[in-house]
Amino acid sequence: MDASFTIIPYSETYKDAFRSLNEEWITKYFQMEEMDRVALHHPKEYILDKGGYIAVALINREPVGVCALIPCQYDGYDFELSKMGVSPKAQGKGIGKLLGQHIIDKAKELGAKKIFLESNRKLTPALSLYKKLGFKEMTKISSPYARSDIQMELTITTA
């Protein structure tokens, strides 16, 4: 990645980018669901005010990727890795991996022991990325998303 690449914490400046980068992949493969609308239209209330975090990846100050860490209501999990989207024009450059690692590092910093995520088997590149980041498939939780057909978890080890 070149020097013009950076990952920064979300601010209201990136509200539209957070929504559009996620709507882009969701509508390409699936349909928007009520839970998407809530999170994407109200990231401050739904994610940040509850103790969550959103990362924004920038190339030349333009937002090209986003990912959220949402406090998890499921037993045994501290956070959910959610709403990761990378612009098609920036895909294949390792941005997803850098965002994912950034989110995992942030979860560690916040004292998390376990992170959970939901996805869909159709999203092969995303699943491959999650596995590279150390996530393992599991089944324990009933999903609020119709599109979710795979769940994964990551146990965070502290060195």
PDB file of C-alpha atoms in Angstrom:
ATOM      1  CA  MET A   1       0.000   0.000   0.000  1.00  0.00           C
ATOM      2  CA  ASP A   2       1.358   3.417  -0.815  1.00  0.00           C
ATOM      3  CA  ALA A   3       1.855   6.385   1.478  1.00  0.00           C
ATOM      4  CA  SER A   4      -1.520   7.862   0.510  1.00  0.00           C
ATOM      5  CA  PHE A   5      -3.308   4.953   2.239  1.00  0.00           C
ATOM      6  CA  THR A   6      -4.503   5.320   5.808  1.00  0.00           C
ATOM      7  CA  ILE A   7      -7.129   3.945   8.191  1.00  0.00           C
ATOM      8  CA  ILE A   8      -8.811   6.431  10.492  1.00  0.00           C
ATOM      9  CA  PRO A   9     -11.649   6.361  13.035  1.00  0.00           C
ATOM     10  CA  TYR A  10     -15.081   7.233  11.662  1.00  0.00           C
ATOM     11  CA  SER A  11     -16.432  10.755  11.915  1.00  0.00           C
ATOM     12  CA  GLU A  12     -19.691  12.275  10.632  1.00  0.00           C
ATOM     13  CA  THR A  13     -17.733  13.386   7.534  1.00  0.00           C
ATOM     14  CA  TYR A  14     -17.824   9.747   6.399  1.00  0.00           C
ATOM     15  CA  LYS A  15     -21.484   8.998   7.171  1.00  0.00           C
ATOM     16  CA  ASP A  16     -22.477   8.884   3.476  1.00  0.00           C
ATOM     17  CA  ALA A  17     -19.422   6.783   2.561  1.00  0.00           C
ATOM     18  CA  PHE A  18     -20.176   4.298   5.353  1.00  0.00           C
ATOM     19  CA  ARG A  19     -23.705   3.893   4.031  1.00  0.00           C
ATOM     20  CA  SER A  20     -22.887   3.835   0.304  1.00  0.00           C
ATOM     21  CA  LEU A  21     -19.893   1.448   0.519  1.00  0.00           C
ATOM     22  CA  ASN A  22     -22.105  -1.052   2.347  1.00  0.00           C
ATOM     23  CA  GLU A  23     -25.233  -0.515   0.244  1.00  0.00           C
ATOM     24  CA  GLU A  24     -23.090  -1.145  -2.832  1.00  0.00           C
ATOM     25  CA  TRP A  25     -22.149  -4.735  -1.921  1.00  0.00           C
ATOM     26  CA  ILE A  26     -25.419  -5.566  -0.167  1.00  0.00           C
ATOM     27  CA  THR A  27     -27.584  -4.579  -3.137  1.00  0.00           C
ATOM     28  CA  LYS A  28     -25.200  -6.276  -5.588  1.00  0.00           C
ATOM     29  CA  TYR A  29     -25.669  -9.695  -3.964  1.00  0.00           C
ATOM     30  CA  PHE A  30     -28.714  -9.400  -1.697  1.00  0.00           C
ATOM     31  CA  GLN A  31     -31.476  -7.051  -0.608  1.00  0.00           C
ATOM     32  CA  MET A  32     -31.261  -4.370   2.037  1.00  0.00           C
ATOM     33  CA  GLU A  33     -32.833  -5.532   5.296  1.00  0.00           C
ATOM     34  CA  GLU A  34     -34.218  -3.541   8.216  1.00  0.00           C
ATOM     35  CA  MET A  35     -31.098  -4.179  10.336  1.00  0.00           C
ATOM     36  CA  ASP A  36     -28.963  -2.769   7.492  1.00  0.00           C
ATOM     37  CA  ARG A  37     -31.031   0.403   7.320  1.00  0.00           C
ATOM     38  CA  VAL A  38     -30.778   0.975  11.065  1.00  0.00           C
ATOM     39  CA  ALA A  39     -26.987   0.503  11.188  1.00  0.00           C
ATOM     40  CA  LEU A  40     -26.204   2.341   7.948  1.00  0.00           C
ATOM     41  CA  HIS A  41     -28.466   5.334   8.470  1.00  0.00           C
ATOM     42  CA  HIS A  42     -27.722   5.748  12.189  1.00  0.00           C
ATOM     43  CA  PRO A  43     -24.117   4.626  12.756  1.00  0.00           C
ATOM     44  CA  LYS A  44     -23.600   7.032  15.659  1.00  0.00           C
ATOM     45  CA  GLU A  45     -26.631   5.812  17.603  1.00  0.00           C
ATOM     46  CA  TYR A  46     -26.477   2.144  16.573  1.00  0.00           C
ATOM     47  CA  ILE A  47     -22.712   1.570  16.758  1.00  0.00           C
ATOM     48  CA  LEU A  48     -20.657   4.376  18.302  1.00  0.00           C
ATOM     49  CA  ASP A  49     -22.959   5.419  21.162  1.00  0.00           C
ATOM     50  CA  LYS A  50     -23.092   1.774  22.301  1.00  0.00           C
ATOM     51  CA  GLY A  51     -19.313   1.593  22.622  1.00  0.00           C
ATOM     52  CA  GLY A  52     -18.572   0.416  19.097  1.00  0.00           C
ATOM     53  CA  TYR A  53     -16.047   1.616  16.554  1.00  0.00           C
ATOM     54  CA  ILE A  54     -15.980   2.226  12.813  1.00  0.00           C
ATOM     55  CA  ALA A  55     -12.805   2.305  10.735  1.00  0.00           C
ATOM     56  CA  VAL A  56     -12.555   4.168   7.433  1.00  0.00           C
ATOM     57  CA  ALA A  57      -9.858   3.297   4.873  1.00  0.00           C
ATOM     58  CA  LEU A  58      -8.722   6.215   2.734  1.00  0.00           C
ATOM     59  CA  ILE A  59      -6.674   6.428  -0.438  1.00  0.00           C
ATOM     60  CA  ASN A  60      -5.709  10.000  -1.255  1.00  0.00           C
ATOM     61  CA  ARG A  61      -8.225  11.095   1.407  1.00  0.00           C
ATOM     62  CA  GLU A  62     -11.057   9.345  -0.467  1.00  0.00           C
ATOM     63  CA  PRO A  63     -12.992   6.716   1.526  1.00  0.00           C
ATOM     64  CA  VAL A  64     -12.571   3.318  -0.169  1.00  0.00           C
ATOM     65  CA  GLY A  65     -13.378   0.947   2.690  1.00  0.00           C
ATOM     66  CA  VAL A  66     -15.230   0.744   5.980  1.00  0.00           C
ATOM     67  CA  CYS A  67     -15.670  -1.774   8.774  1.00  0.00           C
ATOM     68  CA  ALA A  68     -17.507  -1.666  12.099  1.00  0.00           C
ATOM     69  CA  LEU A  69     -16.998  -3.245  15.475  1.00  0.00           C
ATOM     70  CA  ILE A  70     -20.382  -3.492  17.183  1.00  0.00           C
ATOM     71  CA  PRO A  71     -20.778  -4.439  20.857  1.00  0.00           C
ATOM     72  CA  CYS A  72     -22.271  -7.929  20.753  1.00  0.00           C
ATOM     73  CA  GLN A  73     -25.400  -8.928  22.622  1.00  0.00           C
ATOM     74  CA  TYR A  74     -24.642 -12.649  22.211  1.00  0.00           C
ATOM     75  CA  ASP A  75     -23.289 -14.544  25.198  1.00  0.00           C
ATOM     76  CA  GLY A  76     -19.553 -15.143  25.095  1.00  0.00           C
ATOM     77  CA  TYR A  77     -18.821 -12.517  22.421  1.00  0.00           C
ATOM     78  CA  ASP A  78     -17.558  -9.024  23.050  1.00  0.00           C
ATOM     79  CA  PHE A  79     -17.987  -7.580  19.560  1.00  0.00           C
ATOM     80  CA  GLU A  80     -19.322  -8.332  16.128  1.00  0.00           C
ATOM     81  CA  LEU A  81     -17.207  -7.494  13.094  1.00  0.00           C
ATOM     82  CA  SER A  82     -19.814  -6.015  10.775  1.00  0.00           C
ATOM     83  CA  LYS A  83     -20.530  -3.765   7.820  1.00  0.00           C
ATOM     84  CA  MET A  84     -17.226  -4.299   6.039  1.00  0.00           C
ATOM     85  CA  GLY A  85     -17.274  -2.881   2.549  1.00  0.00           C
ATOM     86  CA  VAL A  86     -14.520  -2.039   0.090  1.00  0.00           C
ATOM     87  CA  SER A  87     -15.181  -0.072  -3.081  1.00  0.00           C
ATOM     88  CA  PRO A  88     -14.985  -2.262  -6.218  1.00  0.00           C
ATOM     89  CA  LYS A  89     -12.363   0.129  -7.631  1.00  0.00           C
ATOM     90  CA  ALA A  90     -10.151  -0.571  -4.610  1.00  0.00           C
ATOM     91  CA  GLN A  91     -10.701  -4.317  -4.307  1.00  0.00           C
ATOM     92  CA  GLY A  92      -7.786  -6.706  -4.728  1.00  0.00           C
ATOM     93  CA  LYS A  93      -5.326  -4.311  -3.088  1.00  0.00           C
ATOM     94  CA  GLY A  94      -5.352  -5.855   0.372  1.00  0.00           C
ATOM     95  CA  ILE A  95      -7.534  -3.114   1.868  1.00  0.00           C
ATOM     96  CA  GLY A  96     -10.027  -5.589   3.335  1.00  0.00           C
ATOM     97  CA  LYS A  97      -7.227  -7.451   5.106  1.00  0.00           C
ATOM     98  CA  LEU A  98      -5.755  -4.231   6.516  1.00  0.00           C
ATOM     99  CA  LEU A  99      -9.217  -3.091   7.665  1.00  0.00           C
ATOM    100  CA  GLY A 100      -9.940  -6.469   9.243  1.00  0.00           C
ATOM    101  CA  GLN A 101      -6.610  -6.508  11.075  1.00  0.00           C
ATOM    102  CA  HIS A 102      -7.193  -2.917  12.213  1.00  0.00           C
ATOM    103  CA  ILE A 103     -10.608  -3.896  13.624  1.00  0.00           C
ATOM    104  CA  ILE A 104      -9.154  -6.952  15.403  1.00  0.00           C
ATOM    105  CA  ASP A 105      -6.384  -4.787  16.894  1.00  0.00           C
ATOM    106  CA  LYS A 106      -9.012  -2.272  18.040  1.00  0.00           C
ATOM    107  CA  ALA A 107     -11.053  -5.074  19.645  1.00  0.00           C
ATOM    108  CA  LYS A 108      -7.901  -6.243  21.501  1.00  0.00           C
ATOM    109  CA  GLU A 109      -7.281  -2.674  22.641  1.00  0.00           C
ATOM    110  CA  LEU A 110     -10.868  -2.599  23.994  1.00  0.00           C
ATOM    111  CA  GLY A 111     -10.242  -5.815  25.935  1.00  0.00           C
ATOM    112  CA  ALA A 112     -12.221  -8.198  23.722  1.00  0.00           C
ATOM    113  CA  LYS A 113     -11.718 -11.940  24.064  1.00  0.00           C
ATOM    114  CA  LYS A 114     -14.007 -13.120  21.253  1.00  0.00           C
ATOM    115  CA  ILE A 115     -15.362 -11.565  18.055  1.00  0.00           C
ATOM    116  CA  PHE A 116     -18.258 -12.870  16.027  1.00  0.00           C
ATOM    117  CA  LEU A 117     -19.293 -12.243  12.419  1.00  0.00           C
ATOM    118  CA  GLU A 118     -22.010 -13.292  10.001  1.00  0.00           C
ATOM    119  CA  SER A 119     -21.672 -13.616   6.267  1.00  0.00           C
ATOM    120  CA  ASN A 120     -22.906 -15.545   3.266  1.00  0.00           C
ATOM    121  CA  ARG A 121     -21.180 -18.430   1.473  1.00  0.00           C
ATOM    122  CA  LYS A 122     -21.710 -16.593  -1.822  1.00  0.00           C
ATOM    123  CA  LEU A 123     -19.114 -14.013  -0.683  1.00  0.00           C
ATOM    124  CA  THR A 124     -16.100 -16.258  -1.297  1.00  0.00           C
ATOM    125  CA  PRO A 125     -13.417 -13.505  -1.187  1.00  0.00           C
ATOM    126  CA  ALA A 126     -14.801 -12.237   2.141  1.00  0.00           C
ATOM    127  CA  LEU A 127     -14.844 -15.735   3.655  1.00  0.00           C
ATOM    128  CA  SER A 128     -11.290 -16.330   2.476  1.00  0.00           C
ATOM    129  CA  LEU A 129     -10.240 -13.052   4.113  1.00  0.00           C
ATOM    130  CA  TYR A 130     -11.947 -13.929   7.412  1.00  0.00           C
ATOM    131  CA  LYS A 131     -10.157 -17.290   7.480  1.00  0.00           C
ATOM    132  CA  LYS A 132      -6.805 -15.565   6.836  1.00  0.00           C
ATOM    133  CA  LEU A 133      -7.574 -13.263   9.767  1.00  0.00           C
ATOM    134  CA  GLY A 134      -8.093 -16.335  11.973  1.00  0.00           C
ATOM    135  CA  PHE A 135     -11.884 -16.651  12.071  1.00  0.00           C
ATOM    136  CA  LYS A 136     -13.331 -20.178  12.300  1.00  0.00           C
ATOM    137  CA  GLU A 137     -16.785 -21.320  11.292  1.00  0.00           C
ATOM    138  CA  MET A 138     -19.274 -21.933  14.102  1.00  0.00           C
ATOM    139  CA  THR A 139     -23.031 -22.334  14.588  1.00  0.00           C
ATOM    140  CA  LYS A 140     -24.632 -21.111  17.768  1.00  0.00           C
ATOM    141  CA  ILE A 141     -26.614 -18.011  17.021  1.00  0.00           C
ATOM    142  CA  SER A 142     -29.881 -17.313  15.254  1.00  0.00           C
ATOM    143  CA  SER A 143     -29.311 -14.438  12.869  1.00  0.00           C
ATOM    144  CA  PRO A 144     -31.502 -11.374  12.366  1.00  0.00           C
ATOM    145  CA  TYR A 145     -30.354 -11.396   8.702  1.00  0.00           C
ATOM    146  CA  ALA A 146     -32.103 -13.493   6.050  1.00  0.00           C
ATOM    147  CA  ARG A 147     -28.887 -13.541   3.959  1.00  0.00           C
ATOM    148  CA  SER A 148     -26.692 -14.925   6.738  1.00  0.00           C
ATOM    149  CA  ASP A 149     -25.805 -18.578   6.119  1.00  0.00           C
ATOM    150  CA  ILE A 150     -22.430 -18.728   7.856  1.00  0.00           C
ATOM    151  CA  GLN A 151     -21.204 -17.526  11.214  1.00  0.00           C
ATOM    152  CA  MET A 152     -17.596 -17.293  12.323  1.00  0.00           C
ATOM    153  CA  GLU A 153     -15.702 -16.489  15.501  1.00  0.00           C
ATOM    154  CA  LEU A 154     -12.251 -15.365  16.454  1.00  0.00           C
ATOM    155  CA  THR A 155     -10.712 -15.956  19.862  1.00  0.00           C
ATOM    156  CA  ILE A 156      -8.315 -13.131  20.577  1.00  0.00           C
ATOM    157  CA  THR A 157      -5.058 -14.170  22.116  1.00  0.00           C
ATOM    158  CA  THR A 158      -2.962 -11.676  23.956  1.00  0.00           C
ATOM    159  CA  ALA A 159       0.743 -12.001  23.422  1.00  0.00           C
TER     160      ALA A 159
END
